[in-house]
mmCIF file of C-alpha atoms in Angstrom:
data_model
loop_
_atom_site.group_PDB
_atom_site.id
_atom_site.type_symbol
_atom_site.label_atom_id
_atom_site.label_comp_id
_atom_site.label_asym_id
_atom_site.label_seq_id
_atom_site.Cartn_x
_atom_site.Cartn_y
_atom_site.Cartn_z
ATOM 1 C CA MET Q 1 -9.370 -2.823 -11.634
ATOM 2 C CA GLY Q 2 -8.091 -0.352 -9.025
ATOM 3 C CA ALA Q 3 -4.591 -0.744 -7.542
ATOM 4 C CA ASP Q 4 -1.483 -0.681 -9.736
ATOM 5 C CA TYR Q 5 0.864 -3.601 -9.123
ATOM 6 C CA SER Q 6 3.040 -3.059 -12.183
ATOM 7 C CA SER Q 7 6.002 -1.827 -10.106
ATOM 8 C CA PHE Q 8 6.155 -5.010 -8.022
ATOM 9 C CA THR Q 9 9.439 -6.896 -8.179
ATOM 10 C CA THR Q 10 8.687 -9.963 -5.951
ATOM 11 C CA LEU Q 11 5.068 -10.646 -6.866
ATOM 12 C CA GLN Q 12 3.364 -11.098 -10.222
ATOM 13 C CA VAL Q 13 -0.249 -10.068 -9.812
ATOM 14 C CA THR Q 14 -3.048 -10.983 -12.240
ATOM 15 C CA GLU Q 15 -6.420 -9.335 -11.630
ATOM 16 C CA GLY Q 16 -9.862 -10.620 -12.563
ATOM 17 C CA LYS Q 17 -13.401 -9.492 -11.778
ATOM 18 C CA ASP Q 18 -13.855 -11.739 -8.774
ATOM 19 C CA ARG Q 19 -10.309 -12.886 -7.964
ATOM 20 C CA VAL Q 20 -6.665 -11.862 -7.888
ATOM 21 C CA THR Q 21 -3.769 -14.313 -8.356
ATOM 22 C CA ALA Q 22 -0.437 -13.412 -6.761
ATOM 23 C CA LEU Q 23 2.638 -15.409 -7.842
ATOM 24 C CA LEU Q 24 5.583 -15.317 -5.422
ATOM 25 C CA ASN Q 25 8.420 -14.658 -7.833
ATOM 26 C CA ARG Q 26 11.944 -14.820 -6.415
ATOM 27 C CA PRO Q 27 12.974 -18.084 -8.089
ATOM 28 C CA GLU Q 28 16.695 -17.417 -7.533
ATOM 29 C CA VAL Q 29 16.123 -17.966 -3.779
ATOM 30 C CA ARG Q 30 13.171 -20.396 -4.049
ATOM 31 C CA ASN Q 31 10.707 -17.583 -3.434
ATOM 32 C CA ALA Q 32 12.106 -16.802 0.022
ATOM 33 C CA ILE Q 33 10.037 -14.077 1.690
ATOM 34 C CA ASP Q 34 12.094 -10.919 2.213
ATOM 35 C CA ALA Q 35 11.137 -7.452 3.444
ATOM 36 C CA ALA Q 36 10.321 -6.323 -0.106
ATOM 37 C CA MET Q 37 7.915 -9.159 -0.621
ATOM 38 C CA ALA Q 38 6.281 -8.493 2.775
ATOM 39 C CA GLU Q 39 5.806 -4.835 1.735
ATOM 40 C CA GLU Q 40 4.292 -5.821 -1.611
ATOM 41 C CA LEU Q 41 1.962 -8.251 0.157
ATOM 42 C CA HIS Q 42 0.857 -5.347 2.353
ATOM 43 C CA GLN Q 43 0.081 -3.283 -0.762
ATOM 44 C CA LEU Q 44 -1.811 -6.184 -2.250
ATOM 45 C CA CYS Q 45 -3.854 -6.503 0.924
ATOM 46 C CA ALA Q 46 -4.654 -2.813 0.794
ATOM 47 C CA GLY Q 47 -6.112 -3.211 -2.658
ATOM 48 C CA LEU Q 48 -8.139 -6.256 -1.678
ATOM 49 C CA GLU Q 49 -9.474 -4.530 1.436
ATOM 50 C CA GLU Q 50 -10.697 -1.661 -0.779
ATOM 51 C CA ASN Q 51 -11.974 -3.944 -3.557
ATOM 52 C CA PRO Q 52 -12.725 -7.348 -1.960
ATOM 53 C CA ARG Q 53 -12.008 -10.356 -4.185
ATOM 54 C CA ILE Q 54 -10.799 -13.901 -3.769
ATOM 55 C CA LEU Q 55 -7.023 -14.167 -3.517
ATOM 56 C CA ILE Q 56 -4.990 -17.117 -4.915
ATOM 57 C CA LEU Q 57 -1.430 -17.291 -3.713
ATOM 58 C CA THR Q 58 1.027 -19.497 -5.558
ATOM 59 C CA GLY Q 59 4.767 -19.765 -6.260
ATOM 60 C CA SER Q 60 7.032 -19.767 -9.270
ATOM 61 C CA ASP Q 61 9.278 -22.591 -10.612
ATOM 62 C CA GLY Q 62 7.636 -25.422 -8.711
ATOM 63 C CA VAL Q 63 8.132 -23.883 -5.257
ATOM 64 C CA PHE Q 64 5.658 -22.026 -3.055
ATOM 65 C CA ALA Q 65 8.143 -20.407 -0.641
ATOM 66 C CA SER Q 66 11.187 -21.968 0.923
ATOM 67 C CA GLY Q 67 10.846 -19.740 3.988
ATOM 68 C CA ALA Q 68 11.926 -16.300 5.057
ATOM 69 C CA ASP Q 69 15.085 -14.960 3.478
ATOM 70 C CA ILE Q 70 17.848 -16.422 5.701
ATOM 71 C CA ALA Q 71 20.407 -13.827 4.619
ATOM 72 C CA GLN Q 72 18.110 -11.105 5.924
ATOM 73 C CA LEU Q 73 17.081 -13.077 9.032
ATOM 74 C CA ARG Q 74 20.694 -13.585 10.059
ATOM 75 C CA GLU Q 75 21.175 -9.815 10.223
ATOM 76 C CA ARG Q 76 17.938 -9.005 12.046
ATOM 77 C CA ARG Q 77 18.033 -8.113 15.738
ATOM 78 C CA ARG Q 78 15.577 -7.773 18.562
ATOM 79 C CA ASP Q 79 13.962 -4.573 17.310
ATOM 80 C CA ASP Q 80 13.435 -6.178 13.905
ATOM 81 C CA ALA Q 81 11.667 -9.137 15.532
ATOM 82 C CA LEU Q 82 9.447 -6.783 17.527
ATOM 83 C CA ARG Q 83 8.325 -5.140 14.300
ATOM 84 C CA GLY Q 84 6.660 -8.428 13.242
ATOM 85 C CA ILE Q 85 7.639 -7.990 9.604
ATOM 86 C CA ASN Q 86 6.079 -11.304 8.458
ATOM 87 C CA SER Q 87 3.511 -11.816 11.223
ATOM 88 C CA SER Q 88 1.792 -8.497 10.585
ATOM 89 C CA VAL Q 89 1.264 -9.123 6.870
ATOM 90 C CA PHE Q 90 0.193 -12.725 7.416
ATOM 91 C CA ALA Q 91 -2.380 -11.584 9.961
ATOM 92 C CA ARG Q 92 -3.624 -9.041 7.400
ATOM 93 C CA ILE Q 93 -3.924 -11.742 4.766
ATOM 94 C CA ALA Q 94 -5.892 -13.941 7.156
ATOM 95 C CA LYS Q 95 -8.323 -11.101 7.757
ATOM 96 C CA LEU Q 96 -8.970 -10.230 4.113
ATOM 97 C CA PRO Q 97 -12.700 -9.824 3.434
ATOM 98 C CA MET Q 98 -12.888 -12.643 0.859
ATOM 99 C CA PRO Q 99 -11.346 -16.118 1.076
ATOM 100 C CA VAL Q 100 -7.638 -16.761 0.395
ATOM 101 C CA ILE Q 101 -6.489 -19.915 -1.409
ATOM 102 C CA ALA Q 102 -2.856 -21.038 -1.175
ATOM 103 C CA ALA Q 103 -1.752 -23.296 -4.062
ATOM 104 C CA LEU Q 104 1.301 -25.141 -2.737
ATOM 105 C CA ASP Q 105 3.973 -26.921 -4.751
ATOM 106 C CA GLY Q 106 7.431 -28.032 -3.721
ATOM 107 C CA TYR Q 107 8.736 -26.332 -0.607
ATOM 108 C CA ALA Q 108 6.411 -24.456 1.779
ATOM 109 C CA LEU Q 109 8.737 -24.134 4.738
ATOM 110 C CA GLY Q 110 9.196 -21.743 7.621
ATOM 111 C CA GLY Q 111 7.633 -18.410 6.708
ATOM 112 C CA GLY Q 112 6.316 -19.995 3.524
ATOM 113 C CA ALA Q 113 4.354 -22.487 5.622
ATOM 114 C CA GLU Q 114 3.129 -19.726 7.881
ATOM 115 C CA LEU Q 115 1.898 -17.770 4.871
ATOM 116 C CA ALA Q 116 0.035 -20.889 3.768
ATOM 117 C CA PHE Q 117 -1.471 -21.332 7.267
ATOM 118 C CA ALA Q 118 -2.881 -17.793 7.039
ATOM 119 C CA ALA Q 119 -4.940 -18.811 3.977
ATOM 120 C CA ASP Q 120 -8.487 -20.105 4.250
ATOM 121 C CA PHE Q 121 -7.798 -23.002 1.925
ATOM 122 C CA ARG Q 122 -4.634 -24.898 0.954
ATOM 123 C CA ILE Q 123 -4.302 -27.137 -2.115
ATOM 124 C CA GLY Q 124 -1.086 -29.054 -2.583
ATOM 125 C CA THR Q 125 0.752 -31.387 -4.902
ATOM 126 C CA PRO Q 126 2.213 -34.850 -4.142
ATOM 127 C CA ARG Q 127 5.724 -33.326 -4.090
ATOM 128 C CA LEU Q 128 4.789 -30.730 -1.430
ATOM 129 C CA LYS Q 129 7.112 -30.449 1.596
ATOM 130 C CA ILE Q 130 5.483 -28.304 4.324
ATOM 131 C CA GLY Q 131 6.726 -27.611 7.836
ATOM 132 C CA ASN Q 132 8.550 -25.306 10.212
ATOM 133 C CA PRO Q 133 12.229 -26.028 10.719
ATOM 134 C CA GLU Q 134 12.971 -22.692 12.439
ATOM 135 C CA THR Q 135 14.301 -24.257 15.675
ATOM 136 C CA SER Q 136 17.094 -25.878 13.637
ATOM 137 C CA LEU Q 137 18.249 -22.297 12.871
ATOM 138 C CA GLY Q 138 18.105 -21.120 16.445
ATOM 139 C CA ILE Q 139 14.859 -19.210 16.159
ATOM 140 C CA MET Q 140 11.137 -20.051 16.406
ATOM 141 C CA ALA Q 141 8.174 -19.928 14.041
ATOM 142 C CA ALA Q 142 6.902 -16.492 15.075
ATOM 143 C CA ALA Q 143 4.562 -15.568 12.193
ATOM 144 C CA GLY Q 144 1.505 -17.557 13.209
ATOM 145 C CA ALA Q 145 2.520 -21.246 13.283
ATOM 146 C CA THR Q 146 2.613 -21.536 17.064
ATOM 147 C CA TRP Q 147 -1.121 -20.977 17.255
ATOM 148 C CA ARG Q 148 -2.560 -21.465 13.783
ATOM 149 C CA LEU Q 149 -0.941 -24.867 13.266
ATOM 150 C CA LYS Q 150 -2.468 -26.232 16.483
ATOM 151 C CA GLU Q 151 -5.910 -25.189 15.237
ATOM 152 C CA LEU Q 152 -5.316 -26.773 11.823
ATOM 153 C CA VAL Q 153 -3.768 -30.174 12.725
ATOM 154 C CA GLY Q 154 -4.113 -30.545 16.475
ATOM 155 C CA GLU Q 155 -1.606 -30.145 19.283
ATOM 156 C CA PRO Q 156 0.389 -33.426 19.034
ATOM 157 C CA LEU Q 157 1.284 -33.071 15.349
ATOM 158 C CA ALA Q 158 1.768 -29.327 15.665
ATOM 159 C CA LYS Q 159 4.370 -29.917 18.418
ATOM 160 C CA GLU Q 160 6.141 -32.536 16.287
ATOM 161 C CA ILE Q 161 6.389 -30.027 13.427
ATOM 162 C CA LEU Q 162 7.410 -27.070 15.587
ATOM 163 C CA LEU Q 163 9.624 -28.795 18.130
ATOM 164 C CA ALA Q 164 11.044 -31.784 16.269
ATOM 165 C CA GLY Q 165 11.268 -30.348 12.782
ATOM 166 C CA ARG Q 166 8.910 -32.785 11.085
ATOM 167 C CA ILE Q 167 8.241 -31.939 7.447
ATOM 168 C CA LEU Q 168 4.973 -33.239 5.954
ATOM 169 C CA THR Q 169 4.692 -34.605 2.410
ATOM 170 C CA GLY Q 170 1.717 -33.790 0.268
ATOM 171 C CA ASP Q 171 0.049 -37.094 1.091
ATOM 172 C CA GLU Q 172 0.689 -36.617 4.815
ATOM 173 C CA ALA Q 173 -0.664 -33.048 4.651
ATOM 174 C CA LEU Q 174 -3.823 -34.360 2.945
ATOM 175 C CA ALA Q 175 -4.289 -37.129 5.494
ATOM 176 C CA VAL Q 176 -4.395 -34.599 8.342
ATOM 177 C CA ARG Q 177 -6.484 -32.118 6.238
ATOM 178 C CA LEU Q 178 -3.810 -29.434 6.305
ATOM 179 C CA VAL Q 179 -4.443 -29.349 2.587
ATOM 180 C CA THR Q 180 -7.947 -30.026 1.259
ATOM 181 C CA GLU Q 181 -6.881 -31.724 -1.968
ATOM 182 C CA LEU Q 182 -3.876 -32.729 -4.051
ATOM 183 C CA ALA Q 183 -3.403 -31.933 -7.731
ATOM 184 C CA ASP Q 184 -0.660 -32.710 -10.203
ATOM 185 C CA PRO Q 185 1.749 -29.768 -10.415
ATOM 186 C CA GLU Q 186 0.625 -28.888 -13.954
ATOM 187 C CA HIS Q 187 -3.007 -28.731 -12.764
ATOM 188 C CA LEU Q 188 -2.431 -27.030 -9.385
ATOM 189 C CA LEU Q 189 -3.524 -23.583 -10.461
ATOM 190 C CA ASP Q 190 -6.515 -25.037 -12.286
ATOM 191 C CA ALA Q 191 -7.607 -26.717 -9.023
ATOM 192 C CA ALA Q 192 -7.223 -23.385 -7.189
ATOM 193 C CA HIS Q 193 -9.338 -21.626 -9.798
ATOM 194 C CA ALA Q 194 -11.977 -24.403 -9.635
ATOM 195 C CA LEU Q 195 -12.294 -23.779 -5.873
ATOM 196 C CA ALA Q 196 -12.425 -20.031 -6.535
ATOM 197 C CA ASP Q 197 -15.220 -20.681 -9.062
ATOM 198 C CA ARG Q 198 -17.228 -22.482 -6.398
ATOM 199 C CA ILE Q 199 -16.733 -19.618 -3.947
ATOM 200 C CA ALA Q 200 -17.588 -17.067 -6.635
ATOM 201 C CA ARG Q 201 -20.948 -18.752 -7.222
ATOM 202 C CA GLN Q 202 -21.959 -17.895 -3.666
ATOM 203 C CA ASP Q 203 -23.355 -14.476 -2.693
ATOM 204 C CA PRO Q 204 -20.220 -12.326 -2.033
ATOM 205 C CA LEU Q 205 -21.743 -10.522 0.966
ATOM 206 C CA ALA Q 206 -22.824 -13.778 2.535
ATOM 207 C CA VAL Q 207 -19.295 -15.178 2.026
ATOM 208 C CA ARG Q 208 -17.652 -12.050 3.513
ATOM 209 C CA ILE Q 209 -19.922 -12.011 6.572
ATOM 210 C CA THR Q 210 -19.601 -15.752 7.103
ATOM 211 C CA LYS Q 211 -15.798 -15.502 7.030
ATOM 212 C CA ALA Q 212 -15.870 -12.652 9.557
ATOM 213 C CA VAL Q 213 -18.248 -14.452 11.889
ATOM 214 C CA PHE Q 214 -16.240 -17.710 11.610
ATOM 215 C CA ALA Q 215 -13.170 -15.855 12.855
ATOM 216 C CA ALA Q 216 -14.920 -14.295 15.861
ATOM 217 C CA PRO Q 217 -13.992 -15.510 19.339
ATOM 218 C CA ALA Q 218 -16.160 -18.095 21.006
ATOM 219 C CA GLU Q 219 -17.614 -15.619 23.510
ATOM 220 C CA ALA Q 220 -19.032 -13.523 20.609
ATOM 221 C CA HIS Q 221 -21.382 -16.325 19.603
ATOM 222 C CA PRO Q 222 -24.312 -16.655 19.168
ATOM 223 C CA MET Q 223 -24.943 -12.910 19.361
ATOM 224 C CA ILE Q 224 -22.671 -12.094 16.395
ATOM 225 C CA ASP Q 225 -24.311 -14.799 14.294
ATOM 226 C CA THR Q 226 -27.777 -13.370 14.984
ATOM 227 C CA LEU Q 227 -26.667 -9.796 14.151
ATOM 228 C CA ALA Q 228 -24.916 -10.894 10.980
ATOM 229 C CA GLN Q 229 -27.949 -12.903 9.868
ATOM 230 C CA GLY Q 230 -30.104 -9.804 10.435
ATOM 231 C CA ILE Q 231 -27.942 -7.894 7.952
ATOM 232 C CA LEU Q 232 -28.161 -10.673 5.370
ATOM 233 C CA PHE Q 233 -31.938 -11.049 5.789
ATOM 234 C CA GLU Q 234 -32.335 -7.494 4.451
ATOM 235 C CA SER Q 235 -29.968 -7.882 1.466
ATOM 236 C CA ALA Q 236 -31.327 -7.800 -2.070
ATOM 237 C CA ALA Q 237 -29.286 -10.917 -2.955
ATOM 238 C CA LYS Q 238 -31.165 -12.936 -0.298
ATOM 239 C CA PHE Q 239 -34.537 -12.141 -1.907
ATOM 240 C CA ASP Q 240 -33.265 -12.602 -5.470
ATOM 241 C CA ARG Q 241 -31.492 -15.942 -4.764
ATOM 242 C CA MET Q 242 -34.350 -17.394 -2.714
ATOM 243 C CA SER Q 243 -36.924 -16.352 -5.289
ATOM 244 C CA ALA Q 244 -34.842 -17.966 -8.006
ATOM 245 C CA PHE Q 245 -34.546 -21.164 -5.917
ATOM 246 C CA LEU Q 246 -38.312 -21.341 -5.389
ATOM 247 C CA GLU Q 247 -38.966 -20.708 -9.059
ATOM 248 C CA ARG Q 248 -36.687 -23.616 -10.017
ATOM 249 C CA LYS Q 249 -38.265 -25.864 -7.370
ATOM 250 C CA ASN Q 250 -41.797 -25.131 -8.532
ATOM 251 C CA LYS Q 251 -41.153 -25.684 -12.230
ATOM 252 C CA PRO Q 252 -43.144 -28.669 -13.537
#
């Protein structure tokens, strides 16, 4: 399949033809994101940039990620913050060529929430607890929440989460569309794969280009849409898929 993830210690990676599943696997600390996990996520991104596939992120032992590793955070200083250890890898995840699905159970707090916010889709369970309690620890959510969360749920709720420490339940996250659906914990990964199946039925190049255009700044439109459509209009998949559609439509 390409990259070798067998040496990973914080992620369990399962590869398929059209998708990769990465299990955050530090159950002894509720899958807290440490520097080693950030580095392994970077390596995973490198493989998916070279061989684009759908990515499903999930956690072990009924927890997505309880946050960044507090023991490491306590020892970090200004220069560590300026390195953007988590923010750089979350930005890379958000920019992966194919969609990213976060399957969220239990705690998705702090850096765990910010990792989820970097995904294109989030599926949760009723027992999900998601939010950003960083200010209670004397720091801020600096790995994407201050701008991604506002785009996802709107400014008033984002401020309540970031400034007042509100933690959303699964039902509350669904009500504000922070997650697109809820599944029972035992069926969470099935729901993520069902969504991946729907994405995989689309033309991969069309999905990749649509994701890239969607992320473009407002001033780039409509020119970027027109140029991207020009590329797709020349693709073999466009002719094959449209011909198949017309053949089905014209069958007696």
